[in-house]
Coordinates of C-alpha atoms and ligand atoms in Angstrom, one line a residue:
M1 CA 133.5 22.6 56.8
A2 CA 134.6 22.3 60.4
T3 CA 132.8 25.8 61.5
S4 CA 129.2 24.4 60.6
N5 CA 129.9 21.1 62.5
V6 CA 130.7 23.4 65.5
R7 CA 128.0 25.8 64.9
R8 CA 125.3 23.0 64.8
F9 CA 126.6 21.3 67.8
G10 CA 126.3 24.6 69.6
A11 CA 122.6 25.0 68.7
A12 CA 122.0 21.5 69.6
L13 CA 123.7 22.2 73.0
L14 CA 121.8 25.4 73.9
V15 CA 118.4 23.4 73.1
G16 CA 119.6 20.7 75.5
L17 CA 120.3 23.1 78.0
G18 CA 117.2 25.1 77.6
V19 CA 113.6 24.0 78.5
V20 CA 111.6 23.4 75.5
N21 CA 108.2 24.7 75.8
A22 CA 105.5 24.9 73.2
Q23 CA 103.8 27.7 74.7
N24 CA 106.4 30.2 76.0
S25 CA 109.0 31.5 73.8
Q26 CA 112.7 31.0 74.7
L27 CA 113.7 34.2 73.0
K28 CA 114.1 36.9 75.5
I29 CA 114.7 40.5 74.3
D30 CA 114.4 42.3 77.5
T31 CA 118.2 43.3 77.9
D32 CA 121.1 44.0 75.5
D33 CA 122.4 40.8 76.4
N34 CA 119.4 38.7 75.9
I35 CA 118.8 40.0 72.8
R36 CA 122.4 38.9 71.7
K37 CA 121.5 35.5 73.0
S38 CA 118.4 35.3 71.2
A39 CA 119.5 36.7 67.9
A40 CA 122.6 34.1 68.0
L41 CA 120.0 31.1 68.4
L42 CA 118.0 33.0 65.5
A43 CA 121.0 33.0 63.3
A44 CA 121.7 29.3 64.0
D45 CA 118.2 28.3 63.5
T46 CA 118.4 30.4 60.0
M47 CA 121.5 28.8 59.1
A48 CA 120.1 25.4 59.4
F49 CA 118.4 25.9 56.5
Y50 CA 121.7 26.5 54.5
S51 CA 123.8 23.7 53.5
G52 CA 125.8 25.3 50.5
D53 CA 129.2 25.2 52.9
Q54 CA 129.0 21.3 53.1
P55 CA 130.8 19.0 50.7
G56 CA 129.2 18.4 47.2
Q57 CA 126.8 21.4 47.6
T58 CA 126.7 24.6 45.8
P59 CA 128.1 27.6 48.0
G60 CA 125.7 30.5 48.4
I61 CA 122.3 29.3 47.4
L62 CA 119.6 28.2 49.7
P63 CA 117.9 24.7 48.7
G64 CA 116.4 25.5 45.4
P65 CA 115.1 26.7 43.0
P66 CA 111.8 25.2 42.8
P67 CA 111.4 22.3 42.0
A68 CA 114.7 21.4 43.5
G69 CA 114.1 23.2 46.8
D70 CA 111.8 26.0 48.3
Y71 CA 114.2 28.9 47.6
Y72 CA 115.0 31.3 44.6
W73 CA 118.4 32.5 44.0
W74 CA 117.6 36.0 45.4
Q75 CA 116.8 34.8 48.6
A76 CA 120.1 33.6 49.6
G77 CA 121.3 37.3 48.5
A78 CA 119.4 38.6 51.1
L79 CA 120.4 36.0 53.7
W80 CA 124.1 37.1 53.4
G81 CA 122.9 40.8 54.1
T82 CA 121.0 40.0 57.2
L83 CA 123.8 38.0 58.4
M84 CA 126.0 41.0 57.7
D85 CA 123.8 43.1 59.7
Y86 CA 123.9 40.5 62.6
W87 CA 127.7 40.4 62.7
F88 CA 127.8 44.1 62.8
L89 CA 125.2 44.6 65.4
T90 CA 126.1 41.8 67.5
G91 CA 129.9 41.3 67.4
D92 CA 129.4 37.7 66.5
S93 CA 131.6 36.7 63.7
T94 CA 130.8 33.0 63.6
Y95 CA 129.5 33.3 60.1
N96 CA 131.6 35.8 58.3
E97 CA 133.5 32.8 56.6
V98 CA 130.7 31.4 55.3
V99 CA 129.1 34.5 54.2
M100 CA 132.5 35.8 52.2
Q101 CA 132.4 32.1 50.7
A102 CA 129.0 32.5 49.7
M103 CA 129.0 36.1 48.4
M104 CA 132.2 35.3 46.3
F105 CA 131.2 32.0 44.8
Q106 CA 127.9 33.6 43.1
V107 CA 129.7 36.6 41.6
G108 CA 129.3 34.9 38.3
E109 CA 131.5 35.4 35.2
G110 CA 131.1 39.0 34.8
K111 CA 131.7 39.6 38.5
D112 CA 128.3 41.6 38.7
Y113 CA 126.0 38.9 40.0
Q114 CA 124.6 37.2 37.1
P115 CA 126.0 33.6 37.3
R116 CA 125.4 31.6 34.3
N117 CA 123.3 29.3 36.4
V118 CA 120.6 31.9 36.8
T119 CA 120.7 34.0 34.0
A120 CA 117.9 32.3 32.1
S121 CA 115.6 33.1 34.8
L122 CA 117.1 36.5 35.9
G123 CA 115.0 39.6 37.1
N124 CA 116.8 43.0 37.8
D125 CA 115.7 42.8 41.7
D126 CA 117.2 39.4 41.8
Q127 CA 120.5 40.9 40.9
A128 CA 120.2 43.8 43.0
F129 CA 119.5 41.9 46.3
W130 CA 122.9 40.5 45.9
G131 CA 124.2 43.8 44.8
M132 CA 122.4 45.3 47.9
S133 CA 124.1 42.8 50.1
A134 CA 127.7 43.8 48.5
M135 CA 126.9 47.7 49.0
L136 CA 126.2 46.7 52.8
A137 CA 129.4 45.0 53.5
A138 CA 131.3 48.2 52.0
E139 CA 129.1 50.2 54.4
L140 CA 129.4 48.2 57.3
N141 CA 133.0 47.7 56.8
F142 CA 132.7 44.0 56.5
P143 CA 136.1 42.2 56.3
N144 CA 137.1 42.8 52.6
P145 CA 137.7 39.9 50.1
P146 CA 141.3 38.4 49.4
S147 CA 142.9 41.0 47.2
D148 CA 142.5 39.0 44.0
Q149 CA 139.0 38.4 44.3
P150 CA 136.5 41.4 43.4
Q151 CA 135.7 43.7 46.2
W152 CA 132.6 44.8 47.7
L153 CA 132.3 48.2 46.3
A154 CA 133.2 47.4 42.9
L155 CA 130.5 44.6 42.8
A156 CA 127.8 47.1 43.9
Q157 CA 128.8 49.3 41.0
A158 CA 129.2 46.4 38.7
V159 CA 125.5 45.4 39.6
F160 CA 124.4 49.2 39.0
N161 CA 126.1 49.8 36.0
T162 CA 124.8 46.7 34.3
Q163 CA 121.2 48.1 35.5
A164 CA 122.2 51.8 34.2
A165 CA 123.3 50.5 30.7
P166 CA 121.0 51.5 27.9
E167 CA 120.1 47.7 27.2
R168 CA 118.0 47.9 30.4
H169 CA 116.2 51.1 29.6
D170 CA 113.8 52.0 27.1
E171 CA 111.2 54.6 26.5
T172 CA 108.2 52.3 27.4
C173 CA 105.9 53.7 30.0
G174 CA 108.5 56.7 29.8
G175 CA 111.4 54.9 31.3
G176 CA 112.2 52.5 34.2
L177 CA 113.6 49.1 34.2
R178 CA 111.5 46.1 33.5
W179 CA 111.4 43.3 36.1
Q180 CA 112.5 40.4 34.1
I181 CA 116.3 40.8 32.3
P182 CA 116.0 38.2 29.4
L183 CA 113.4 39.1 26.9
S184 CA 112.0 35.7 26.6
N185 CA 110.9 35.4 30.4
N186 CA 107.3 36.1 31.4
G187 CA 107.6 39.4 33.3
Y188 CA 109.8 41.0 30.7
D189 CA 106.6 43.2 29.8
Y190 CA 106.3 44.2 33.3
K191 CA 107.9 47.4 34.9
N192 CA 107.6 47.1 38.8
T193 CA 108.4 49.0 41.8
I194 CA 110.8 46.5 43.2
A195 CA 113.1 46.4 40.3
N196 CA 113.1 50.1 40.1
G197 CA 113.2 50.7 43.9
C198 CA 116.5 48.3 44.1
F199 CA 118.1 50.3 41.4
F200 CA 117.0 53.7 43.3
N201 CA 118.4 52.2 46.3
M202 CA 121.7 51.4 45.2
G203 CA 122.0 54.7 43.5
A204 CA 121.4 56.5 46.6
R205 CA 123.6 54.6 48.6
L206 CA 126.5 54.5 46.1
A207 CA 126.1 58.3 45.6
R208 CA 126.6 58.5 49.4
Y209 CA 129.5 56.1 49.8
T210 CA 131.5 57.7 46.7
G211 CA 130.3 61.4 46.6
N212 CA 129.9 60.7 42.7
D213 CA 126.6 62.4 41.6
T214 CA 126.4 60.3 38.7
Y215 CA 124.6 57.8 41.0
S216 CA 122.3 60.1 42.8
N217 CA 121.1 61.6 39.3
W218 CA 120.1 58.2 38.4
A219 CA 118.4 57.9 41.9
E220 CA 116.3 61.2 41.4
E221 CA 115.5 60.0 37.9
T222 CA 114.1 56.8 39.1
W223 CA 112.1 57.9 42.1
D224 CA 110.7 60.5 39.8
W225 CA 109.7 57.6 37.1
I226 CA 108.2 55.5 39.8
Q227 CA 106.3 58.2 41.3
G228 CA 105.3 59.9 38.1
V229 CA 103.9 56.4 36.7
G230 CA 101.4 56.2 39.6
Y231 CA 103.2 53.4 41.5
I232 CA 103.6 55.7 44.4
T233 CA 100.2 57.5 44.7
D234 CA 99.3 60.9 46.2
E235 CA 98.0 59.2 49.3
W236 CA 101.7 57.6 49.4
N237 CA 100.4 53.8 48.9
V238 CA 103.2 51.8 47.1
Y239 CA 101.7 49.4 44.1
D240 CA 103.4 46.7 42.6
G241 CA 103.8 47.8 38.9
G242 CA 102.2 47.7 35.2
H243 CA 102.7 46.2 31.8
I244 CA 104.1 48.0 29.1
G245 CA 101.4 46.9 26.8
H246 CA 99.3 49.3 28.8
N247 CA 101.7 52.0 29.0
C248 CA 102.1 50.9 32.7
T249 CA 98.6 52.2 33.4
D250 CA 97.1 48.8 34.3
I251 CA 98.3 49.1 37.9
N252 CA 98.6 46.2 40.0
K253 CA 97.6 47.7 43.3
A254 CA 99.0 44.8 45.6
Q255 CA 100.9 46.5 48.4
F256 CA 104.2 44.8 49.6
S257 CA 105.9 46.0 52.6
Y258 CA 109.5 45.4 50.9
N259 CA 108.3 47.9 48.2
A260 CA 107.5 50.7 50.4
A261 CA 110.9 50.0 52.9
I262 CA 113.1 49.9 50.1
L263 CA 112.0 53.2 49.0
I264 CA 112.0 54.8 52.5
Q265 CA 115.9 53.5 52.9
G266 CA 116.8 54.8 49.3
A267 CA 115.2 58.4 50.3
S268 CA 117.1 58.2 53.6
F269 CA 120.3 57.9 52.1
M270 CA 119.2 60.7 49.5
W271 CA 118.3 62.9 52.6
N272 CA 121.8 61.9 54.3
I273 CA 123.5 63.3 51.1
T274 CA 121.3 66.4 50.4
E275 CA 119.4 67.1 53.8
S276 CA 116.9 68.7 51.7
Q277 CA 113.2 69.4 52.7
K278 CA 112.3 67.6 49.6
W279 CA 113.6 64.5 50.6
K280 CA 112.5 64.8 54.2
D281 CA 109.1 65.3 53.3
R282 CA 109.0 62.2 51.1
I283 CA 110.4 60.1 54.0
N284 CA 107.7 61.3 56.4
S285 CA 104.8 60.9 54.3
L286 CA 106.1 57.4 52.8
L287 CA 106.8 56.2 56.5
D288 CA 103.4 57.5 57.9
R289 CA 101.5 55.8 55.3
T290 CA 104.0 52.4 55.5
I291 CA 102.9 52.3 59.4
E292 CA 99.3 52.7 58.7
V293 CA 99.4 50.0 56.1
F294 CA 101.9 47.2 57.3
F295 CA 102.0 48.0 61.1
R296 CA 98.3 48.8 61.3
D297 CA 96.8 49.6 65.2
D298 CA 98.9 47.0 67.2
G299 CA 102.6 48.3 65.6
V300 CA 103.5 44.7 64.7
A301 CA 104.5 43.8 60.9
Y302 CA 101.9 42.5 58.8
E303 CA 101.9 41.6 55.2
V304 CA 98.5 43.2 54.2
S305 CA 98.4 41.5 50.6
C306 CA 98.8 37.8 51.6
E307 CA 98.4 37.3 55.3
P308 CA 94.7 37.8 55.8
K309 CA 94.2 35.2 53.0
Y310 CA 96.9 32.8 54.1
S311 CA 98.3 33.1 50.7
C312 CA 101.8 34.3 51.3
T313 CA 104.6 32.5 49.2
T314 CA 108.1 31.4 50.2
D315 CA 109.4 34.9 48.9
M316 CA 106.9 36.9 51.1
Y317 CA 107.7 35.1 54.5
S318 CA 111.3 37.0 54.0
F319 CA 109.5 40.5 53.5
K320 CA 109.0 41.5 57.1
G321 CA 113.0 41.1 57.7
Y322 CA 113.8 43.5 55.0
V323 CA 111.0 46.1 56.4
H324 CA 112.7 45.7 59.9
R325 CA 116.4 46.1 58.4
W326 CA 115.9 48.7 56.1
L327 CA 114.0 51.0 58.7
A328 CA 116.5 50.4 61.0
Q329 CA 119.2 51.7 59.0
S330 CA 117.2 54.2 57.6
S331 CA 116.8 55.7 61.3
Q332 CA 120.5 56.1 61.5
V333 CA 121.2 58.0 58.3
A334 CA 117.9 59.9 58.6
P335 CA 118.0 60.3 62.6
F336 CA 114.8 62.5 62.6
I337 CA 112.8 59.6 62.1
A338 CA 114.4 57.2 64.7
E339 CA 111.9 58.7 67.4
K340 CA 108.9 57.0 65.6
V341 CA 110.7 53.8 64.0
M342 CA 112.8 52.5 67.1
P343 CA 109.5 51.9 69.3
L344 CA 107.7 50.5 66.3
L345 CA 110.5 48.1 65.4
R346 CA 110.7 47.1 69.1
S347 CA 106.8 46.4 69.5
S348 CA 107.1 44.4 66.2
T349 CA 109.8 42.3 67.5
E350 CA 108.0 41.9 70.7
A351 CA 105.3 40.1 68.8
C352 CA 107.7 38.2 66.5
V353 CA 109.2 36.6 69.4
K354 CA 106.1 35.4 70.9
Q355 CA 105.2 33.3 68.1
C356 CA 108.7 31.5 67.9
T357 CA 107.5 28.4 69.8
G358 CA 107.7 26.1 66.7
G359 CA 109.7 23.2 65.0
D360 CA 111.5 20.5 66.7
N361 CA 113.6 22.8 69.1
G362 CA 110.4 24.6 70.3
R363 CA 111.7 28.1 69.1
E364 CA 111.1 28.3 65.3
C365 CA 109.4 31.3 64.0
G366 CA 106.2 31.3 61.8
F367 CA 104.7 34.5 59.9
A368 CA 101.7 35.6 61.8
W369 CA 103.6 38.0 64.1
S370 CA 100.5 39.8 65.1
S371 CA 98.5 36.6 66.2
G372 CA 101.0 35.7 69.0
V373 CA 100.9 32.1 68.2
F374 CA 103.0 30.1 65.9
D375 CA 101.2 29.3 62.5
G376 CA 102.7 25.8 62.0
K377 CA 105.0 26.6 59.1
I378 CA 108.8 27.0 59.4
G379 CA 111.1 28.3 56.8
A380 CA 114.5 30.3 56.0
G381 CA 112.4 33.4 55.5
Q382 CA 110.3 33.4 58.5
E383 CA 113.5 32.7 60.6
M384 CA 115.7 35.1 58.7
S385 CA 113.0 37.8 59.2
A386 CA 113.0 37.1 62.9
L387 CA 116.8 37.1 63.3
A388 CA 116.6 40.5 61.6
A389 CA 114.0 41.9 63.7
V390 CA 115.8 41.0 66.8
S391 CA 119.4 41.9 65.8
G392 CA 118.0 45.2 64.7
L393 CA 117.0 46.1 68.3
L394 CA 120.7 47.0 68.8
T395 CA 120.9 49.6 66.1
D396 CA 121.2 52.4 68.7
L397 CA 124.3 51.1 69.9
S398 CA 126.1 51.0 66.6
K399 CA 127.4 53.7 64.3
G400 CA 125.7 54.3 60.9
P401 CA 126.8 53.3 57.6
V402 CA 130.2 54.6 56.7
T403 CA 131.4 56.2 53.3
A404 CA 134.8 56.4 51.7
E405 CA 135.5 59.8 53.3
T406 CA 134.4 58.6 57.1
G407 CA 136.2 55.3 57.4
G408 CA 135.2 52.9 54.3
T409 CA 138.0 50.7 53.2
S410 CA 136.4 48.8 50.4
K411 CA 137.8 49.6 47.0
G412 CA 135.8 50.4 43.9
D413 CA 135.6 50.2 40.0
P414 CA 133.4 52.8 38.5
N415 CA 133.5 50.8 35.2
A416 CA 133.0 47.5 36.7
G417 CA 130.4 44.9 35.2
S418 CA 129.5 46.9 32.0
T419 CA 129.6 43.7 30.1
N420 CA 125.9 42.7 28.2
V421 CA 124.9 39.4 30.1
L422 CA 122.8 38.1 27.4
E423 CA 125.6 38.9 24.8
R424 CA 128.2 37.5 26.9
D425 CA 126.4 33.9 27.3
H426 CA 127.2 31.9 24.3
R427 CA 126.9 28.5 25.8
P428 CA 125.4 25.5 23.7
I429 CA 121.7 25.1 24.9
T430 CA 121.3 22.1 27.2
T431 CA 118.5 20.0 28.5
G432 CA 118.2 22.2 31.7
D433 CA 117.6 25.3 29.5
K434 CA 115.1 23.5 27.4
A435 CA 112.9 22.2 30.4
G436 CA 113.4 25.8 31.7
A437 CA 112.0 27.2 28.5
G438 CA 109.0 24.8 28.5
I439 CA 108.0 26.1 31.9
L440 CA 108.3 29.5 30.6
T441 CA 106.0 28.6 27.5
A442 CA 103.6 27.2 29.7
L443 CA 103.6 30.4 31.9
I444 CA 103.4 32.5 28.9
L445 CA 100.3 30.7 27.7
A446 CA 98.9 30.9 31.2
A447 CA 99.5 34.3 31.0
A448 CA 97.8 34.6 27.5
T449 CA 94.7 33.0 28.7
G450 CA 93.8 36.1 30.6
T451 CA 94.9 36.2 34.3
F452 CA 98.0 38.6 35.0
G453 CA 97.3 38.5 38.7
W454 CA 99.6 35.5 39.4
M455 CA 102.5 38.0 38.7
S456 CA 102.3 39.8 41.9
W457 CA 102.5 36.6 43.7
E458 CA 105.8 35.7 42.1
R459 CA 107.6 38.3 44.0
Ligands
NAG1 C1 125.8 26.0 38.9 O1 125.2 24.7 38.9 C2 126.4 23.7 39.0 C3 125.4 22.3 38.8 O2 124.5 22.4 39.8 C4 127.0 23.7 40.2 O3 128.2 22.7 40.0 C5 127.8 25.1 40.1 O4 128.5 25.0 41.3 C6 127.0 26.2 40.2 N1 127.6 27.4 39.9 C7 127.3 28.6 40.7 C8 127.9 29.8 40.7 O5 126.1 28.5 41.6
NAG2 C1 103.0 56.6 28.7 O1 103.5 56.8 30.1 C2 104.4 57.7 30.3 C3 104.7 57.7 31.9 O2 103.5 58.1 32.7 C4 103.6 59.4 29.7 O3 104.7 60.2 30.1 C5 103.3 59.0 28.4 O4 102.9 60.2 27.9 C6 102.6 58.0 28.1 N1 102.2 57.7 26.6 C7 101.0 57.8 26.4 C8 101.3 57.4 24.8 O5 100.3 57.9 26.7
NAG3 C1 124.1 60.8 57.9 O1 124.5 59.6 58.5 C2 125.5 59.4 59.3 C3 125.5 57.7 59.7 O2 124.5 57.1 60.3 C4 125.2 60.1 60.4 O3 126.3 60.1 61.6 C5 124.9 61.5 60.1 O4 124.4 62.2 61.4 C6 123.9 61.6 59.1 N1 123.7 63.0 58.7 C7 122.6 63.8 59.0 C8 122.7 65.2 58.8 O5 122.0 63.5 60.0
NAG4 C1 131.1 58.6 38.5 O1 130.2 57.4 38.1 C2 130.3 57.3 36.8 C3 129.4 56.2 36.5 O2 129.9 54.8 36.9 C4 131.6 57.1 36.1 O3 131.3 57.2 34.7 C5 132.5 58.1 36.5 O4 133.7 57.8 35.9 C6 132.8 58.5 38.0 N1 133.3 59.5 38.2 C7 134.3 59.7 39.1 C8 134.8 60.9 39.4 O5 134.7 58.7 39.7

């Protein structure tokens, strides 16, 4: 595609003009203009990890999944949302066509972000990351897809509906979604915060956009379940999940920043709809604890469950970006937290750009933001997180997410996506499936020998 060549040439030209210095960051964020310039560089460097728009490649996905490449399917879904935010906050539409192509190519046979290629390993959270990007497109009034293609709001509703369907819910642990969708998957017996947090988040946002309280009722119920089962503690720590074999009481206490942030964002939308003290208190408590755990004393994002041990996975390298994006948007729908959130996001971003001195161009970002020094490892997650942080500094200059009543133009379909993917998919078993199943069997055996700890590191 011609645009990608222009884009790459543009990025190369900027490197050529700049002085590449291994010690000082090229990314300045002191003025709005410099923020836009730095965000443009970060967007180009993030997109350098993507080749799906080139001939012979698969649109929409980052290289992967392992072992074919580093990235799982869901992370690309998050990437497109990050680039929608980038467009909205900076006004730069360079990537809009690529985003549109990617989001449309991966909708899947049921137009509900469960494409056949990934259903064998699909988690509710994986599907939801694409659904949340479709929701964001509706909220930002991102250009609508051509009228013969599925529309943003309908896609978000489709994802929500498939997850609200009876076959995704059962009585184990008193309710809640499982992590994985296919029952043969390791992780099908795990009910976790991210799967339920994503469902809660989409419910709250669909309720606000459409005004339909079916969605907010689900959101209320899902929050109550997450809290009731003890994944949100009395001290407002947010834990990862538990297994149905233990009625979800064997809680994995690992704390990941995106779990807390997705709840804060959903709660902020619930507050925006209700303006109730209940949601205000929940937001304030969760936010204060989130700052203590993940921004510590220096006001810089820190992934506490993996950074100290240098054990962060490719997935985790993208978490800081979600925290920045979701907190920034929360501050628009729940403005009473803006005074606390925006200075925090600025101090965190200042530390982030300081360590963006790596890679061939001397400005790639690592993950050790609070160290101030590039940690030697580049990747789509690290770069996308920095892009999210830098563009997010322009949040105050933009208006908040729209609704159907306040300028939103995306068309919905309340009945979208209700087909059961497992029943729909009747294709013959291929060699690829067999290889996948072999890997799953190995994982199940490994799990059966005693350690379930690996599970939290998968996501
Ligand atoms: C599924 O995988 C095949 C083989 O790699 C590819 O040709 C096709 O475009 C993929 N479909 C989607 C929706 O990614
Ligand atoms: C299982 O957990 C749910 C949710 O915490 C609880 O309501 C239910 O009483 C528990 N069941 C048993 C048998 O302990
Ligand atoms: C709800 O969110 C919108 C969009 O950001 C904002 O304009 C509005 O003021 C918020 N409502 C309240 C009560 O703060
Ligand atoms: C509200 O959403 C539910 C769930 O998708 C749907 O069944 C119902 O028809 C919707 N109501 C309206 C008025 O659109």
